[in-house]
Coordinates of C-alpha atoms in Angstrom, one line a residue:
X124 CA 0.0 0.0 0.0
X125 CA 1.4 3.4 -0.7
X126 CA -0.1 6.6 1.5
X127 CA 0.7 10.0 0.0
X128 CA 0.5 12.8 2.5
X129 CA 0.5 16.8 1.0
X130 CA 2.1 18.9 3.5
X131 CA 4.9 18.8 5.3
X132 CA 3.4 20.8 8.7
X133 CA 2.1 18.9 12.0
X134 CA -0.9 17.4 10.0
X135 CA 0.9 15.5 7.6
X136 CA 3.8 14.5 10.1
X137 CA 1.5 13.4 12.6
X138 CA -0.7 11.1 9.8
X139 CA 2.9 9.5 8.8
X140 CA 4.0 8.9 12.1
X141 CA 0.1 7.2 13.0
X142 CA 0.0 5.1 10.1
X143 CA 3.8 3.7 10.8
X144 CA 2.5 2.4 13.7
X145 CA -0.1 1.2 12.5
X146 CA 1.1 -0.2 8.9
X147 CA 4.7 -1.1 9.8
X148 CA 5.4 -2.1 6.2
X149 CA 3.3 0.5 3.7
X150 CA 5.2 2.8 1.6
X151 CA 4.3 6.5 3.3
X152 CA 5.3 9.5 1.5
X153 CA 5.0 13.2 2.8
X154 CA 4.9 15.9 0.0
X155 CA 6.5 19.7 1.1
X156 CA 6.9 22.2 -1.1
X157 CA 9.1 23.7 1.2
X158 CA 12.7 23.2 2.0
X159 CA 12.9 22.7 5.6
X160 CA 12.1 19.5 7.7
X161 CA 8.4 20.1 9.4
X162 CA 8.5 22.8 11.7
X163 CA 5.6 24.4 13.3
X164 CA 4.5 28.4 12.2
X165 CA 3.8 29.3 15.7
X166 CA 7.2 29.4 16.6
X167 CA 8.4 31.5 14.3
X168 CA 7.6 34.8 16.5
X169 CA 9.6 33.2 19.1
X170 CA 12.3 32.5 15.8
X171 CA 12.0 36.6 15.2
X172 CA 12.2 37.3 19.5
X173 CA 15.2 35.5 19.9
X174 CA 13.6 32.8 22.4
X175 CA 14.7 29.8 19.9
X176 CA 17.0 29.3 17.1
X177 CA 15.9 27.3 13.5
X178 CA 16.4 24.3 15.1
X179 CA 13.8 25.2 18.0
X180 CA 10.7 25.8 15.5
X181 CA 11.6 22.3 14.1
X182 CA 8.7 19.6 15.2
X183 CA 11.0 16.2 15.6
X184 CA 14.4 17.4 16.7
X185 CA 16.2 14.5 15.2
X186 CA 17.5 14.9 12.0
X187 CA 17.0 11.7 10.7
X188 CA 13.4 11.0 12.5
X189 CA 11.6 11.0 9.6
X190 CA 14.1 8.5 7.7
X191 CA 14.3 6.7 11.1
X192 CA 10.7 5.8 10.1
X193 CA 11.0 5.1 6.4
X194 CA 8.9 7.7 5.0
X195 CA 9.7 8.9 1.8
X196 CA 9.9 13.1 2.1
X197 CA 9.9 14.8 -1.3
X198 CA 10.8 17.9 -1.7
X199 CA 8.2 19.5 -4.6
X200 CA 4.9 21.1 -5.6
X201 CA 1.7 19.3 -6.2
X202 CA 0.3 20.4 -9.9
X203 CA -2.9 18.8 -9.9
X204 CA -5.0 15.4 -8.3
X205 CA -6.5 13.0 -10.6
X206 CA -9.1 10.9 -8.8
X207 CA -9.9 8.5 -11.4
X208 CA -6.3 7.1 -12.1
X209 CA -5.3 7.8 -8.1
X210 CA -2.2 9.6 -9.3
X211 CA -0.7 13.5 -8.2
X212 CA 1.0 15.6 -11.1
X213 CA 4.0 17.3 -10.2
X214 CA 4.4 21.3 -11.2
X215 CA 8.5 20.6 -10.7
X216 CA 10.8 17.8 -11.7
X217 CA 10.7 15.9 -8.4
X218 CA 8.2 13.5 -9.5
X219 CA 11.0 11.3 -10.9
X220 CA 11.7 10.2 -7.3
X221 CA 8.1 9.1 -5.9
X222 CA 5.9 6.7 -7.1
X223 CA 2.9 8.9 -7.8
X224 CA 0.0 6.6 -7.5
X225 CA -1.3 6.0 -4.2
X226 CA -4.0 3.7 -2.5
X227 CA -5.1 6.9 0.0
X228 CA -4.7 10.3 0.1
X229 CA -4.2 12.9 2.8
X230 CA -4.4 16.7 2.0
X231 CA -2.4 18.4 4.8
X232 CA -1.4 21.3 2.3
X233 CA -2.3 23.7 5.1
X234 CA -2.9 27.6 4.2
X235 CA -1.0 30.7 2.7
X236 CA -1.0 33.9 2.8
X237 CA -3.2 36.1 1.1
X238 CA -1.6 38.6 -1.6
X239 CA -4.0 41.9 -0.7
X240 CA -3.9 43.9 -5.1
X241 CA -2.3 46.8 -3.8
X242 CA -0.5 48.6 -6.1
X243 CA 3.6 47.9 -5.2
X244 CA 2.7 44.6 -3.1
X245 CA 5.8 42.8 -4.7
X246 CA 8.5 45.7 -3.8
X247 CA 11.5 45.1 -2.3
X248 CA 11.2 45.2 1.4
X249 CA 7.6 43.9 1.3
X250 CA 7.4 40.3 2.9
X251 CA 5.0 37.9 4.4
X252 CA 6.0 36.4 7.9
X253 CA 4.7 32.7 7.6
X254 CA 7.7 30.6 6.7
X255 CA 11.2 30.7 8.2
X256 CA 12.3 31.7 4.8
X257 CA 10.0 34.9 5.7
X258 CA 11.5 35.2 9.1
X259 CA 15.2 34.8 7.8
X260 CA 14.3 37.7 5.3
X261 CA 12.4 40.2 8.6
X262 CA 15.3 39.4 11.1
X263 CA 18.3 40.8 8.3
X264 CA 16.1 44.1 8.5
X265 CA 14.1 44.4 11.4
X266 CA 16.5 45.9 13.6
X267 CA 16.2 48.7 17.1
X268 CA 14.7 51.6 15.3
X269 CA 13.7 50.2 11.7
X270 CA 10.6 51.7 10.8
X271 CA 8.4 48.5 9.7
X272 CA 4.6 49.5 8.8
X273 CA 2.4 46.2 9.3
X274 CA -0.5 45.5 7.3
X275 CA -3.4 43.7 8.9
X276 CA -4.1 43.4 12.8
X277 CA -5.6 40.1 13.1
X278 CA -5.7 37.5 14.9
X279 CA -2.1 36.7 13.2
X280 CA -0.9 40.1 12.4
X281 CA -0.8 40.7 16.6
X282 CA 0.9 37.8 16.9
X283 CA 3.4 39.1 14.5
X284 CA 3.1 42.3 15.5
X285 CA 4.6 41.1 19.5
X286 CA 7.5 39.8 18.0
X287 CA 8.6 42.6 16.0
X288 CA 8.1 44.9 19.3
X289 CA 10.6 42.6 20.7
X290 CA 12.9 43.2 18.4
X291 CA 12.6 47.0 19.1
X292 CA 11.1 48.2 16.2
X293 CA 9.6 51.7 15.7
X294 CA 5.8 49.8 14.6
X295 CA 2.9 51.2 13.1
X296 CA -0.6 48.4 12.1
X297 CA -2.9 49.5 9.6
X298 CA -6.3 47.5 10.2
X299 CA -8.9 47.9 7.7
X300 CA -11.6 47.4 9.8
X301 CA -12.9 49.4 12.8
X302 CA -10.8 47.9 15.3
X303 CA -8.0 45.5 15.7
X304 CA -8.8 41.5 15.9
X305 CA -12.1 42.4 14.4
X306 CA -12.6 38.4 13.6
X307 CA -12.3 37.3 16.9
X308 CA -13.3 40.2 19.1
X309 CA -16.0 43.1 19.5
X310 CA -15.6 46.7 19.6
X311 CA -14.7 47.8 23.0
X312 CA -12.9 44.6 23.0
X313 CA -10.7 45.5 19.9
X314 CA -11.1 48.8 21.5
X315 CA -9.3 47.8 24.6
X316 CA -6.4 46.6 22.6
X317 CA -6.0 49.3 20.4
X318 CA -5.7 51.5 23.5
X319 CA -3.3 48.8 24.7
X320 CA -0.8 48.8 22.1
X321 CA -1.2 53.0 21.6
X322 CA 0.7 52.8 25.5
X323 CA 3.1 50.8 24.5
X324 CA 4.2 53.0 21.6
X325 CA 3.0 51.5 18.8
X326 CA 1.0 53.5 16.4
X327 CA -2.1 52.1 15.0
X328 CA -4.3 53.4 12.4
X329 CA -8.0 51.0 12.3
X330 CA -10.9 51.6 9.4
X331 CA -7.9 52.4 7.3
X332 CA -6.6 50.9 3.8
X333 CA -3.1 50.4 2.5
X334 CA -4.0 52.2 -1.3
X335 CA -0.5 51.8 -3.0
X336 CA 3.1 50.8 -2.0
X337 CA 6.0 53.1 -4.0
X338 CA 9.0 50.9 -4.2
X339 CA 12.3 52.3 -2.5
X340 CA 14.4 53.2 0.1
X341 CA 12.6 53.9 2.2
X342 CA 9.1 52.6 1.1
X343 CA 6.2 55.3 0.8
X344 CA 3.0 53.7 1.8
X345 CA -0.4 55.6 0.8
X346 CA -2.7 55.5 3.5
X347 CA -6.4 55.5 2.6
X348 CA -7.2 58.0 5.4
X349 CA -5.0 60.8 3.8
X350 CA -1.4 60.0 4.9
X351 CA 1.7 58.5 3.5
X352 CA 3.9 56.8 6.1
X353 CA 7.5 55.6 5.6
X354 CA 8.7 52.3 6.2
X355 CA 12.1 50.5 5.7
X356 CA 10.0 47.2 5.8
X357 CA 6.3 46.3 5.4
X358 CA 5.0 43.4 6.6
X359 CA 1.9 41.8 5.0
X360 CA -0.6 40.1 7.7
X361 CA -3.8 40.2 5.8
X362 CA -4.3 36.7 6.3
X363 CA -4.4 33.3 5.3
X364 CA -6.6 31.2 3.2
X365 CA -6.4 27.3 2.6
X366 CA -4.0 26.4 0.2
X367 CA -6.3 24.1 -2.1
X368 CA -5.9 25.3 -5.6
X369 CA -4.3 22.3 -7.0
X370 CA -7.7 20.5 -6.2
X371 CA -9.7 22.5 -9.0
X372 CA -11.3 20.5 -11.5
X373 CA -10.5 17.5 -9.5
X374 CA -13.6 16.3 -8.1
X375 CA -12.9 16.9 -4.6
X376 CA -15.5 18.7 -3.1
X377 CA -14.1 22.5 -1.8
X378 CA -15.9 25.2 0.0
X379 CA -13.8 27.7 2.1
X380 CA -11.8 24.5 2.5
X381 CA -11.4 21.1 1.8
X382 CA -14.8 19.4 3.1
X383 CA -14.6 16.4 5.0
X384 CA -17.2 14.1 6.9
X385 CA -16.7 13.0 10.3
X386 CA -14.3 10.6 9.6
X387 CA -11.9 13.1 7.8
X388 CA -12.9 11.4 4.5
X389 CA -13.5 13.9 1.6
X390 CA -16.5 12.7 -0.9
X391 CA -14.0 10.7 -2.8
X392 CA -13.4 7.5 -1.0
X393 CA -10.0 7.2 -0.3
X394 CA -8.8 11.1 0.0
X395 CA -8.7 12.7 3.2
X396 CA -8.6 16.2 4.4
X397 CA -6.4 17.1 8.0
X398 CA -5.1 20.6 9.2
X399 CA -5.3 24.5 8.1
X400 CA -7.1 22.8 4.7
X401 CA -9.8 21.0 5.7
X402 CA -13.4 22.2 6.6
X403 CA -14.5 19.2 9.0
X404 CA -18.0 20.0 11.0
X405 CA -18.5 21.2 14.1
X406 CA -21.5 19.4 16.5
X407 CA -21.4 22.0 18.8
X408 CA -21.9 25.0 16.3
X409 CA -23.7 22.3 13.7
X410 CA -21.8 23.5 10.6
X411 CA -18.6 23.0 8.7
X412 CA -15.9 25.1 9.9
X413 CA -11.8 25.5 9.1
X414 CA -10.5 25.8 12.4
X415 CA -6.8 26.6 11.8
X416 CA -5.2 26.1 15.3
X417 CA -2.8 23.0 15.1
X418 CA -4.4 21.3 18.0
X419 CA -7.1 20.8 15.6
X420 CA -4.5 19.6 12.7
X421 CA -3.4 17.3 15.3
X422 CA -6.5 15.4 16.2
X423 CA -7.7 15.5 12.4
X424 CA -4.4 14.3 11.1
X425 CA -4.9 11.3 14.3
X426 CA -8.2 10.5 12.9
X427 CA -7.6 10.7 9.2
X428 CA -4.5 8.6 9.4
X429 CA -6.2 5.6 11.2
X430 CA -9.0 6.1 8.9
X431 CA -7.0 5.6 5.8
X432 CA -4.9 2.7 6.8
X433 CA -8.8 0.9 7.7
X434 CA -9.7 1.7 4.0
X435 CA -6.3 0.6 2.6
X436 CA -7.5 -2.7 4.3
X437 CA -10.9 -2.8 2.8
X438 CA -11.9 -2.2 6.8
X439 CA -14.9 0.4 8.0
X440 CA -13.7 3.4 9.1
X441 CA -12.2 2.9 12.8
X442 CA -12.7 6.5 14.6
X443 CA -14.4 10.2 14.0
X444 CA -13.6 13.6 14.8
X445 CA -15.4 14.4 18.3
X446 CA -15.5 18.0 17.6
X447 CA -13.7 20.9 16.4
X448 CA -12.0 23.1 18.8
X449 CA -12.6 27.1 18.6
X450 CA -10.7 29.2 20.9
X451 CA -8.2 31.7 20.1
X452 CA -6.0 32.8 22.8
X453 CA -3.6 36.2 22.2
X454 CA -1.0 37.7 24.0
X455 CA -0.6 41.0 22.4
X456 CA 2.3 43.3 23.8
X457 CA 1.1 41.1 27.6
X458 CA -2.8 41.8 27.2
X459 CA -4.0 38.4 27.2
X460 CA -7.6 37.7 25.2
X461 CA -9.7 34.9 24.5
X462 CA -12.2 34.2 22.2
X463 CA -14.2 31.8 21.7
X464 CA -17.8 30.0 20.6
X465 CA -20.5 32.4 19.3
X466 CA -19.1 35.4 21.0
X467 CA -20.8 37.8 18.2
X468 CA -24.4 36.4 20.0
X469 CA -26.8 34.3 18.6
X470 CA -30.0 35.2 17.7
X471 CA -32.8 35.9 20.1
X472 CA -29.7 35.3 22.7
X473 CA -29.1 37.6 25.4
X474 CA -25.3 38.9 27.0
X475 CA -23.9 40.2 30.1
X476 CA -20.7 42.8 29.5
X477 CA -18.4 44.3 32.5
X478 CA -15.9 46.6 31.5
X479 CA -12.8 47.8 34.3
X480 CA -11.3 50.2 31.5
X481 CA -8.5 51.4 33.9
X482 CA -7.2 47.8 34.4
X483 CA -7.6 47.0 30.8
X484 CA -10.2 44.0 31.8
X485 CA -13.4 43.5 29.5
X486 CA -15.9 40.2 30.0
X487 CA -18.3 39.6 27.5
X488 CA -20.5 36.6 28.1
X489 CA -23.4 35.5 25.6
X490 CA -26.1 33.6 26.3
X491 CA -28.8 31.6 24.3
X492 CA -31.8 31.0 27.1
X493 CA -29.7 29.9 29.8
X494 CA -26.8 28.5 28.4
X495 CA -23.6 30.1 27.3
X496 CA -22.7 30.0 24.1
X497 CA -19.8 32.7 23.2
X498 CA -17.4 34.6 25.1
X499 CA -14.9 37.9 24.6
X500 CA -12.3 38.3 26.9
X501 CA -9.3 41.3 28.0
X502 CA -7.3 40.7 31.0
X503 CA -9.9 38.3 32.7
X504 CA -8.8 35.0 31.9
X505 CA -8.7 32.8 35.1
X506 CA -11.5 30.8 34.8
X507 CA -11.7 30.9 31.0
X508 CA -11.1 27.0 30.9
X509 CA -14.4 26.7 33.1
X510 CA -16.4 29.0 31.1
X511 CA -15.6 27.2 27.7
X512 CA -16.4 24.1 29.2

């Protein structure tokens, strides 16, 4: 039997490493359009702060763990899936060096960033912070005093945006919408952090676009509110967005992302969906969700990995997803949030909010009859573990 993972991140480590175990002798092989052995993106701010080196973001710190295992790791881009003949197409010339039929299918692909069309977006001194070739590039220039302009202050963008204040960067975060984190918090949540980071020196403009990029030394950045600010580096945080396109036209079903049932199967028997790609449904909110938190990729790369090795056999599927986690937590500049269920309220619901502005604390609890069903939180977060459960 020959299992063909795409993605080289926690999903697709984790399935190879499960189905080892549990098929000592099939042929595995992990797909990775990227260079470096797995490594995990959330450590990368910790890369740009200095807390670890390369080899700290890595998943397996053995060199030769995955070899150790005998799984095949190819180095190369997937071009296209063809159901029908159970085959990948390569888009370079690795394909020479993996058989490229396989018995089951995992897409662990995971997500990339999204390329806002803003006039200049590809100048020198623009990057993206979501590989460590990205974070090689931001830690040659992001140095005390650089001037570095941030677009986007997400969910990720804060995360980013803590790392580069580490480094001691003069920072300034344009947020198109009306307050920062808008996807995961409400506005005097997003308020509260805006204030936040404004103490702490870092200039934030919110309800604001980023209208052209001229190319240079510096960089003159056109400011939909009226401005132009200077920047010796820009970073792009605008988001991420499953990283599916070699699936069109292939007959795998894709909405936001990859969909998959409950046992991580996708609507072609034998292809399976784990990680940042997949959109695997939630019991609690009833609906299909991507959920890109790698404690999710774990579990769903767990299931889909025992899953595929029952088909391989001819064998009903053996487990299911229990649920999909949803709770962000974020330590911006040391506010800690949370987020998490329907914290936007549910209709015909009912909340409870208690603001202590001058201790930066803000509780937001929401409520469908009597049962709590979303929460927003600044600065109050002892007994968010109890809440969610």
């Amino acid at each position: 039997m020959h299992h063909i993972i795409i993605g080289g991140g926690p999903a697709g480590l984790i399935a190879a490493e499960t189905i080892r175990k549990l098929a000592p002798f099939d042929n595995i092989s992990i797909i990775s359009d990227e260079p470096e052995p797995a490594y995990s993106r959330m450590a990368i701010p910790y890369l740009l702060m200095g807390k670890v080196d390369e080899h700290g973001t890595h998943l397996r710190k053995s060199a030769t763990h995955v070899a150790d295992l005998k799984i095949n790791w190819v180095q190369a881009s997937v071009k296209s899936v063809n159901v029908a003949s159970k085959t990948i197409a390569f888009s370079t010339d690795k394909s020479t060096t993996i058989d490229a039929s396989f018995d089951t299918l995992l897409i662990a692909s995971g997500s990339h960033p999204i390329a806002p069309p803003i006039p200049g977006i590809n100048s020198e001194g623009v990057h993206t912070c979501w590989t460590l070739a990205d974070a090689r590039h931001i830690m040659a220039k992001a140095g005390k005093g650089t001037r570095v302009l941030q677009l986007g202050a997400g969910f990720i963008g804060c995360i980013i945006m803590e790392a580069l204040a580490a480094r001691g960067v003069k920072l300034s975060v344009v947020e198109m919408g009306d307050r920062m984190v808008p996807r995961m918090m409400g506005p005097a949540a997003g308020g509260m952090i805006r204030q936040w980071c404004e103490n702490k020196g870092v200039e934030v403009f919110t309800s604001t676009k980023v209208e052209s990029i001229e190319a240079g030394k510096p960089l003159k950045v056109k400011l939909s509110n009226g401005k132009t600010v200077e920047a010796d580096l820009l970073i792009s945080a605008a988001g991420v967005r499953p990283a599916i396109g070699f699936l069109k036209d292939s007959g795998v079903t894709c909405l936001l992302g990859v969909l998959t049932d409950a046992h991580l199967q996708t609507n072609v028997p034998g292809i399976y969906a784990a990680g940042d790609c997949a959109e695997a449904f939630d019991k609690i909110s009833g609906k299909t969700i991507v959920s890109a938190i790698q404690p999710n990729a774990a579990e769903q790369a767990r299931c889909a990995a025992i899953n595929m090795v029952a088909y391989s056999r001819g064998e009903p599927a053996k487990t299911e997803l229990k649920g999909v986690t949803q709770i962000n937590v974020l330590d911006t500049l040391g506010l800690i949030s949370c987020s998490f269920g329907n914290w936007q309220g549910v209709s015909g619901g009912e909340h409870v909010e208690i603001n202590d502005i001058p201790n930066n604390r803000h509780l937001n609890l929401q409520f469908k009859d009597d049962v709590l069903v979303g929460c927003n939180a600044v600065g109050w977060t002892q007994h968010v573990g109890v809440l969610r459960s």
